[in-house]
Short mmCIF file of C-alpha atoms in Angstrom, two decimals:
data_model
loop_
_atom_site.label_atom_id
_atom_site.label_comp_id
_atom_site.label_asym_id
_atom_site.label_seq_id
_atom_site.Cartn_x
_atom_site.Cartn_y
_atom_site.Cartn_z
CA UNK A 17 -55.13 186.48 82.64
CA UNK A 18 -57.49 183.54 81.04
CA UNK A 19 -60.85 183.31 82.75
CA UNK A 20 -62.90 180.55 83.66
CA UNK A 21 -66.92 179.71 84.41
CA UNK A 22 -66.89 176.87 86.30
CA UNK A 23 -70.84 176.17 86.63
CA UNK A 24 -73.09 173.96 88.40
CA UNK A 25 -76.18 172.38 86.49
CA UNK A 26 -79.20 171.99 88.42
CA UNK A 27 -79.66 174.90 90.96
CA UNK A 28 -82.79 174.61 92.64
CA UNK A 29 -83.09 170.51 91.84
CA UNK A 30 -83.37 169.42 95.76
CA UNK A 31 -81.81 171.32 99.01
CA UNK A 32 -79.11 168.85 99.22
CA UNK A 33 -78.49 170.32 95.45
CA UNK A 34 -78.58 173.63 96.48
CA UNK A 35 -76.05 172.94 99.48
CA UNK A 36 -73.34 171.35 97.22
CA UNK A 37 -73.52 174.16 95.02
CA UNK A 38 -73.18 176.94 97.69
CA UNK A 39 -70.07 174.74 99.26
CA UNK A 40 -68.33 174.07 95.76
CA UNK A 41 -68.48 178.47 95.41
CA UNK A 42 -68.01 179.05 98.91
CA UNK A 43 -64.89 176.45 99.11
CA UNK A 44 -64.17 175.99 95.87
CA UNK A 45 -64.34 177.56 91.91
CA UNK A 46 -67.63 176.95 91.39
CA UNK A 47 -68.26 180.70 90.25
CA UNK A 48 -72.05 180.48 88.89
CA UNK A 49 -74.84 177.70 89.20
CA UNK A 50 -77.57 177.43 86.55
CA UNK A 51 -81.05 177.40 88.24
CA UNK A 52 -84.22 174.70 87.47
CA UNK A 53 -86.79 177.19 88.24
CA UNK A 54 -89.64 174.42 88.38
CA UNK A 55 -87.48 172.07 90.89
CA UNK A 56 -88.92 171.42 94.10
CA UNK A 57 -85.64 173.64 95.73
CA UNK A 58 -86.25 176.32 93.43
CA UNK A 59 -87.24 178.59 96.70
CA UNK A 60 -84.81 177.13 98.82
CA UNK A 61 -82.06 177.90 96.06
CA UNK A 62 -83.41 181.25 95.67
CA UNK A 63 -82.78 182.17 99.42
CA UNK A 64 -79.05 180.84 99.29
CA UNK A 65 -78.17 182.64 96.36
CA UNK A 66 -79.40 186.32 97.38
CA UNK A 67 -77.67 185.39 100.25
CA UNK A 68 -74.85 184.75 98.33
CA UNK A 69 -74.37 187.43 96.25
CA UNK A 70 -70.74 186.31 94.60
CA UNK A 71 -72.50 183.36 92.85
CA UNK A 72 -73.69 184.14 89.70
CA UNK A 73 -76.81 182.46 88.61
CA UNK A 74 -78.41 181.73 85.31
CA UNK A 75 -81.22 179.78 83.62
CA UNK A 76 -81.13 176.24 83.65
CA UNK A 77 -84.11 175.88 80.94
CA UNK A 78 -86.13 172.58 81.48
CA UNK A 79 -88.50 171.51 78.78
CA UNK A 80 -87.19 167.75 78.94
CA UNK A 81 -87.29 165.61 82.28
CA UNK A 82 -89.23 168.13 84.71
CA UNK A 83 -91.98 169.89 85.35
CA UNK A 84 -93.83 172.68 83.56
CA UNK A 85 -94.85 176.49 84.77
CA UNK A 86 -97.51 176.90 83.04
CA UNK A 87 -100.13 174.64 83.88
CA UNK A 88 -101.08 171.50 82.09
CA UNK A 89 -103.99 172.74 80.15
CA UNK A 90 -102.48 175.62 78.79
CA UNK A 91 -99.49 173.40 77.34
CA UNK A 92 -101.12 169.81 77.24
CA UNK A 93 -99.40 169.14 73.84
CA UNK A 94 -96.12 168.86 75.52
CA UNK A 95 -96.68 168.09 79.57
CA UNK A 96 -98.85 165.54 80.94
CA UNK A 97 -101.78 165.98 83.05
CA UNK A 98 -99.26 166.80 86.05
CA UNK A 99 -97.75 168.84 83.97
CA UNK A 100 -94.32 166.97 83.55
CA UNK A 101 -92.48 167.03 80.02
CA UNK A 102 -91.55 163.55 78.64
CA UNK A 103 -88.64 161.85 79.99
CA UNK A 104 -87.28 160.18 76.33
CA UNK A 105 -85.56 162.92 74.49
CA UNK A 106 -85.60 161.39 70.66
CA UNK A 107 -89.30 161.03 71.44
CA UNK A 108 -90.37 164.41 72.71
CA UNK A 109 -87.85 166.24 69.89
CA UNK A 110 -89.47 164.19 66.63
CA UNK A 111 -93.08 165.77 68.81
CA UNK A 112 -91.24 169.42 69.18
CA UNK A 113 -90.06 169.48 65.37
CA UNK A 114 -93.62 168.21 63.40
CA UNK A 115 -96.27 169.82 65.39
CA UNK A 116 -96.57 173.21 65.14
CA UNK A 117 -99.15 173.16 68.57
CA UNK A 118 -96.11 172.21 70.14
CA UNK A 119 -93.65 174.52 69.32
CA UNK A 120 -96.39 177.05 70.33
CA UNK A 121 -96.77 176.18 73.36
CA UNK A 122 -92.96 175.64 74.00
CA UNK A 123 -92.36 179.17 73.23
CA UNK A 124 -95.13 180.38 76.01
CA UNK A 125 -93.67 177.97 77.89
CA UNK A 126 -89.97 179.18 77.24
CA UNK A 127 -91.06 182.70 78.35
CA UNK A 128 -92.91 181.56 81.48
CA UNK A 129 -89.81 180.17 83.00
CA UNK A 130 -87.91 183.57 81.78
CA UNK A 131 -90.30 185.30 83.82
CA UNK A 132 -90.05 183.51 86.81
CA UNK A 133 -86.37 183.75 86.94
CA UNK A 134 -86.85 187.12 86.33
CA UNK A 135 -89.40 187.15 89.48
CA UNK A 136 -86.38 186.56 91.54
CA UNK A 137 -84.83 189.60 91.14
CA UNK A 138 -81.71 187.68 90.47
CA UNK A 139 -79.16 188.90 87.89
CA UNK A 140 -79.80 186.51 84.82
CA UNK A 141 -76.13 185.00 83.99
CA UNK A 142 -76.50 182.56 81.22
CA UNK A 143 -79.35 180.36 80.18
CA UNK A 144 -78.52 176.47 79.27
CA UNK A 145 -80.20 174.23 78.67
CA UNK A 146 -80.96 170.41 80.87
CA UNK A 147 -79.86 167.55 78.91
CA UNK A 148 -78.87 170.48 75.67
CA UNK A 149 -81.89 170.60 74.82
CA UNK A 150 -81.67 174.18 73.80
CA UNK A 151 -79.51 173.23 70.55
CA UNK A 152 -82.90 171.43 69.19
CA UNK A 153 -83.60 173.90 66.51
CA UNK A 154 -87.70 174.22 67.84
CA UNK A 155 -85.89 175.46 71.09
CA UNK A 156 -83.67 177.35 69.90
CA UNK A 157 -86.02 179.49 67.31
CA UNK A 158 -87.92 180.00 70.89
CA UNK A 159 -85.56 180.42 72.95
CA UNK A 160 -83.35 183.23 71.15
CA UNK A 161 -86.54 185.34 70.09
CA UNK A 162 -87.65 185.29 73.88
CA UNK A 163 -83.88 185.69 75.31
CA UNK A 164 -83.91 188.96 73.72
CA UNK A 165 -86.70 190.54 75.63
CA UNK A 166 -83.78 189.54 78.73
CA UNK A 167 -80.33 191.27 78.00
CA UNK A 168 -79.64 188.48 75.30
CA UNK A 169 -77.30 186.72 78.20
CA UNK A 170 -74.98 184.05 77.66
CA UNK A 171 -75.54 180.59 76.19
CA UNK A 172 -73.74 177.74 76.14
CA UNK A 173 -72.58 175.95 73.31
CA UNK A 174 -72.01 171.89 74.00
CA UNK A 175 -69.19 171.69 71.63
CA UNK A 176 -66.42 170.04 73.12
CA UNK A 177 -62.92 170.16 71.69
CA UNK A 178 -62.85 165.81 71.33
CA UNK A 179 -59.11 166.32 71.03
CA UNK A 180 -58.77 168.14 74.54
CA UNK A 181 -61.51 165.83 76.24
CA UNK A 182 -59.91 163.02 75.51
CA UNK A 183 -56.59 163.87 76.55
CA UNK A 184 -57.52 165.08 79.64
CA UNK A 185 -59.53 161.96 80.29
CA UNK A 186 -59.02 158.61 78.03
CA UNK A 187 -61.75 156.92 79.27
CA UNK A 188 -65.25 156.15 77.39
CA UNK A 189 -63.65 157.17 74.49
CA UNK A 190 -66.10 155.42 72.11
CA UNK A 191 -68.94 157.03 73.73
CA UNK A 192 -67.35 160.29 73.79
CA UNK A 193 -66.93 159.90 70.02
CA UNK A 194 -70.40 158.78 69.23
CA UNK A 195 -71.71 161.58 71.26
CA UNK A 196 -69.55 164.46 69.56
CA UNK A 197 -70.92 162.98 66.11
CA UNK A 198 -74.39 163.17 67.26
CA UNK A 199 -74.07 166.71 69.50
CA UNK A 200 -72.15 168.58 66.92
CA UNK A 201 -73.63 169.19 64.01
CA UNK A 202 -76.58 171.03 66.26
CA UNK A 203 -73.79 172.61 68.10
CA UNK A 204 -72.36 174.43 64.99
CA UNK A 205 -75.08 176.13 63.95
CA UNK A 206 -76.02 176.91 67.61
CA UNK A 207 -73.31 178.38 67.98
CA UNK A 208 -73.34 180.01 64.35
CA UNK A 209 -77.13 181.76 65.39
CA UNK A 210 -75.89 183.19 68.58
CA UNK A 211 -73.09 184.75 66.48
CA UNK A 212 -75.80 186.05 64.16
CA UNK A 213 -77.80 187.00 66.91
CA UNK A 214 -75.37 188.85 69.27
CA UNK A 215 -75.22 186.48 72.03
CA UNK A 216 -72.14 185.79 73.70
CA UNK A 217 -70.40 182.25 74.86
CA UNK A 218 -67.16 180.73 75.64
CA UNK A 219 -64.60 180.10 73.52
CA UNK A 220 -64.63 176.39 74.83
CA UNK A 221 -66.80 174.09 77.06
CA UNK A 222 -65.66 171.16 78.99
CA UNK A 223 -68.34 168.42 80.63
CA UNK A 224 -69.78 167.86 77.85
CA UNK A 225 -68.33 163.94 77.33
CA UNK A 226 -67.58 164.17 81.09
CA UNK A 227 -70.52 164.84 82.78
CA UNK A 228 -71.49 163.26 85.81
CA UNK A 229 -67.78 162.45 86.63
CA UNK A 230 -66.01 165.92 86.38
CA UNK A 231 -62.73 164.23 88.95
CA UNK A 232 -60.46 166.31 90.63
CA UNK A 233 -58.17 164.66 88.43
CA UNK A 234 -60.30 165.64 85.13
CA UNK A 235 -60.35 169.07 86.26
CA UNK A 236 -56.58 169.39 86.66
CA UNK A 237 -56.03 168.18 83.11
CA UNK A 238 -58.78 170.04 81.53
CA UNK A 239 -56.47 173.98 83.84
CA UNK A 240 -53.42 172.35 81.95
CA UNK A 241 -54.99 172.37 78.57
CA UNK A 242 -56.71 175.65 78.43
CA UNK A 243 -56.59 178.23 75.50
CA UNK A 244 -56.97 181.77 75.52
CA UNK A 245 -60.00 183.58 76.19
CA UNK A 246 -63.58 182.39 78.02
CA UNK A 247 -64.03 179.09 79.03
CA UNK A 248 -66.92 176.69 80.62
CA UNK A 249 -66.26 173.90 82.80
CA UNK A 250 -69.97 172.71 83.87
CA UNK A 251 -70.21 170.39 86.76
CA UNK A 252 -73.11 168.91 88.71
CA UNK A 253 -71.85 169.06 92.38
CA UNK A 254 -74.25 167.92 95.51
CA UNK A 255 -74.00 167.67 98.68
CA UNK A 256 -75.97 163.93 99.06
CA UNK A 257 -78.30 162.54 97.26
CA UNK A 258 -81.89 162.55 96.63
CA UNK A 259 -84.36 161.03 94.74
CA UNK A 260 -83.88 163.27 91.19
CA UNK A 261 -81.08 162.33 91.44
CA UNK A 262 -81.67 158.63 91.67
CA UNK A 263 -84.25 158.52 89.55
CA UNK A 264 -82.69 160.78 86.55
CA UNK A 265 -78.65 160.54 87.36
CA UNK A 266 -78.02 157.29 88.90
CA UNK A 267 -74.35 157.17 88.05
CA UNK A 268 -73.47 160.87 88.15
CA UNK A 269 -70.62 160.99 91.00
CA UNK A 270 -72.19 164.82 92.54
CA UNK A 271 -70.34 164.21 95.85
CA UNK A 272 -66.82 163.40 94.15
CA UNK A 273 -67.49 166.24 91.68
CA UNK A 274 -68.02 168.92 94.81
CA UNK A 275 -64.94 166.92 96.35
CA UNK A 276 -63.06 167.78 93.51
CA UNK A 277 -64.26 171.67 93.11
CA UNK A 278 -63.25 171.96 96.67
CA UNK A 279 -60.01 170.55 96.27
CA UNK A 280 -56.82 172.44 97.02
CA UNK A 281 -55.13 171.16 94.44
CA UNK A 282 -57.58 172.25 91.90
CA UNK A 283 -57.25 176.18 93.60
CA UNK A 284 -53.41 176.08 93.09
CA UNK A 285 -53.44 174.78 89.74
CA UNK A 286 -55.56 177.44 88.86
CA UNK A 287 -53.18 179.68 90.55
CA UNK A 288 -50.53 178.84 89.06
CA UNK A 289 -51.92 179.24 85.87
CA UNK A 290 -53.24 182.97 87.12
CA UNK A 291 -56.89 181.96 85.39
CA UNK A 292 -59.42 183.26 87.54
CA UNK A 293 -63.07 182.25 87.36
CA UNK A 294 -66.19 184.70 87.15
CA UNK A 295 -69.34 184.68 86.10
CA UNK A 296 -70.62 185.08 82.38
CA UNK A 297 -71.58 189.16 83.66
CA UNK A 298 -68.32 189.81 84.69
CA UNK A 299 -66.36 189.40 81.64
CA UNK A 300 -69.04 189.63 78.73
#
């Protein structure tokens, strides 16, 4: 029997987050959610998820597009006074790569956000990271040293097969291409260090080129076209929206993607198949 992670970005974003994800496992195949442990439901989606105790739950590691835990003056290279990391990506990776105060701080920073996952007394899944930043090779020489100290869990690699993805859904296929030429490269040897390093992944990972608009119908062609062995389908499902979500996601589809992680269809196909989805812990 092939198993599947079907995961839900942004765990502890907003309530109305933290609903959609505890629906889409409760109704649906969501089996783990990755949790923002700086997001202004990070208590709320605490609460659901020891009361939930099927969902597994994992690191969603924020260092792009959020706020901080430490507080601003102990990291002011890479927050600003409210302690919020930059919002443009290019910009704040060129700043993680040349200054050497930075990356300092991004490892304390790294391990502060370990430690308050770790506060929860949660079982630590898998740690990703928001918008992939982990693949950014300051993150990543941070991240793995400190991941260590915690089990060395699962982490996901954002390398799509194009081949599959595009298949499965033809649309944006220029902008899937650009994006597997420009994700890649740091995808390979991300995946290459965990290797090195004893960490353990999926064989494959779907959303990548997809996300925001993971369909029911998406997620029926991705069940037909999976291999042997692990793999990731990660999904941003919610329940309404809110302003994070406005702000950051505009034209991410959260309610159709809970929609389609509820849908019946979606259960028997997987069924049918006999691919049953678990957490990273259960199989790893």
């Amino acid at each position: 029997m092939n198993s599947l992670v079907v995961v839900g970005d942004d765990f502890g974003l907003d309530p109305v987050v933290n609903e959609g994800m505890i629906r889409a496992h409760t109704e649906g195949i969501l089996s783990a959610a990755s949790l923002m442990v700086n997001g202004r439901g990070f208590a709320d989606a605490v609460s659901r998820a020891r009361e939930t105790p099927s969902l597994r739950v994992g690191l969603h590691l924020v260092l792009v597009e959020g706020n901080a835990t430490l507080p601003p003056s102990e990291i002011p290279d890479i927050v600003d006074s409210e302690g919020r990391f930059g919002t443009q990506i290019i910009r704040t990776g060129i700043k993680y790569f040349f200054s050497r105060r930075a990356r300092e701080q991004l490892r304390r920073e790294i391990r502060a956000q370990f430690e308050r996952f770790h506060a929860t007394g949660l079982r630590l899944d898998h740690v990703n990271g928001h918008n992939h930043f982990h693949i950014h090779p300051a993150v990543l020489d941070a991240l793995l040293e400190v991941a260590a100290d915690y089990g060395r869990p699962a982490i996901r690699v954002p390398l799509e097969p194009l081949i599959k993805s595009l298949k499965a859904a033809p649309g944006h296929a220029v902008e899937k291409i650009i994006s597997a030429l420009i994700i890649s490269p740091w995808a390979v040897q991300l995946a290459r260090r965990l290797r090195a390093g004893g960490f353990r992944t999926a064989q494959e990972v779907f959303g990548v080129y997809d996300s925001g608009r993971v369909t029911e119908g998406y997620l029926l062609e991705i069940i037909r076209r999976l291999g042997p062995g692990l793999t990731e389908i990660y999904t941003h499902p919610a329940a309404g929206r809110c302003p994070e979500i406005d702000r950051f996601m505009p034209d991410y589809r959260h309610e159709e993607e809970l929609a389609a992680l509820c849908s019946p269809h979606v259960r028997a196909a997987l069924e049918e198949r006999r691919i049953r989805t678990v957490g990273f812990a259960d199989v790893c």
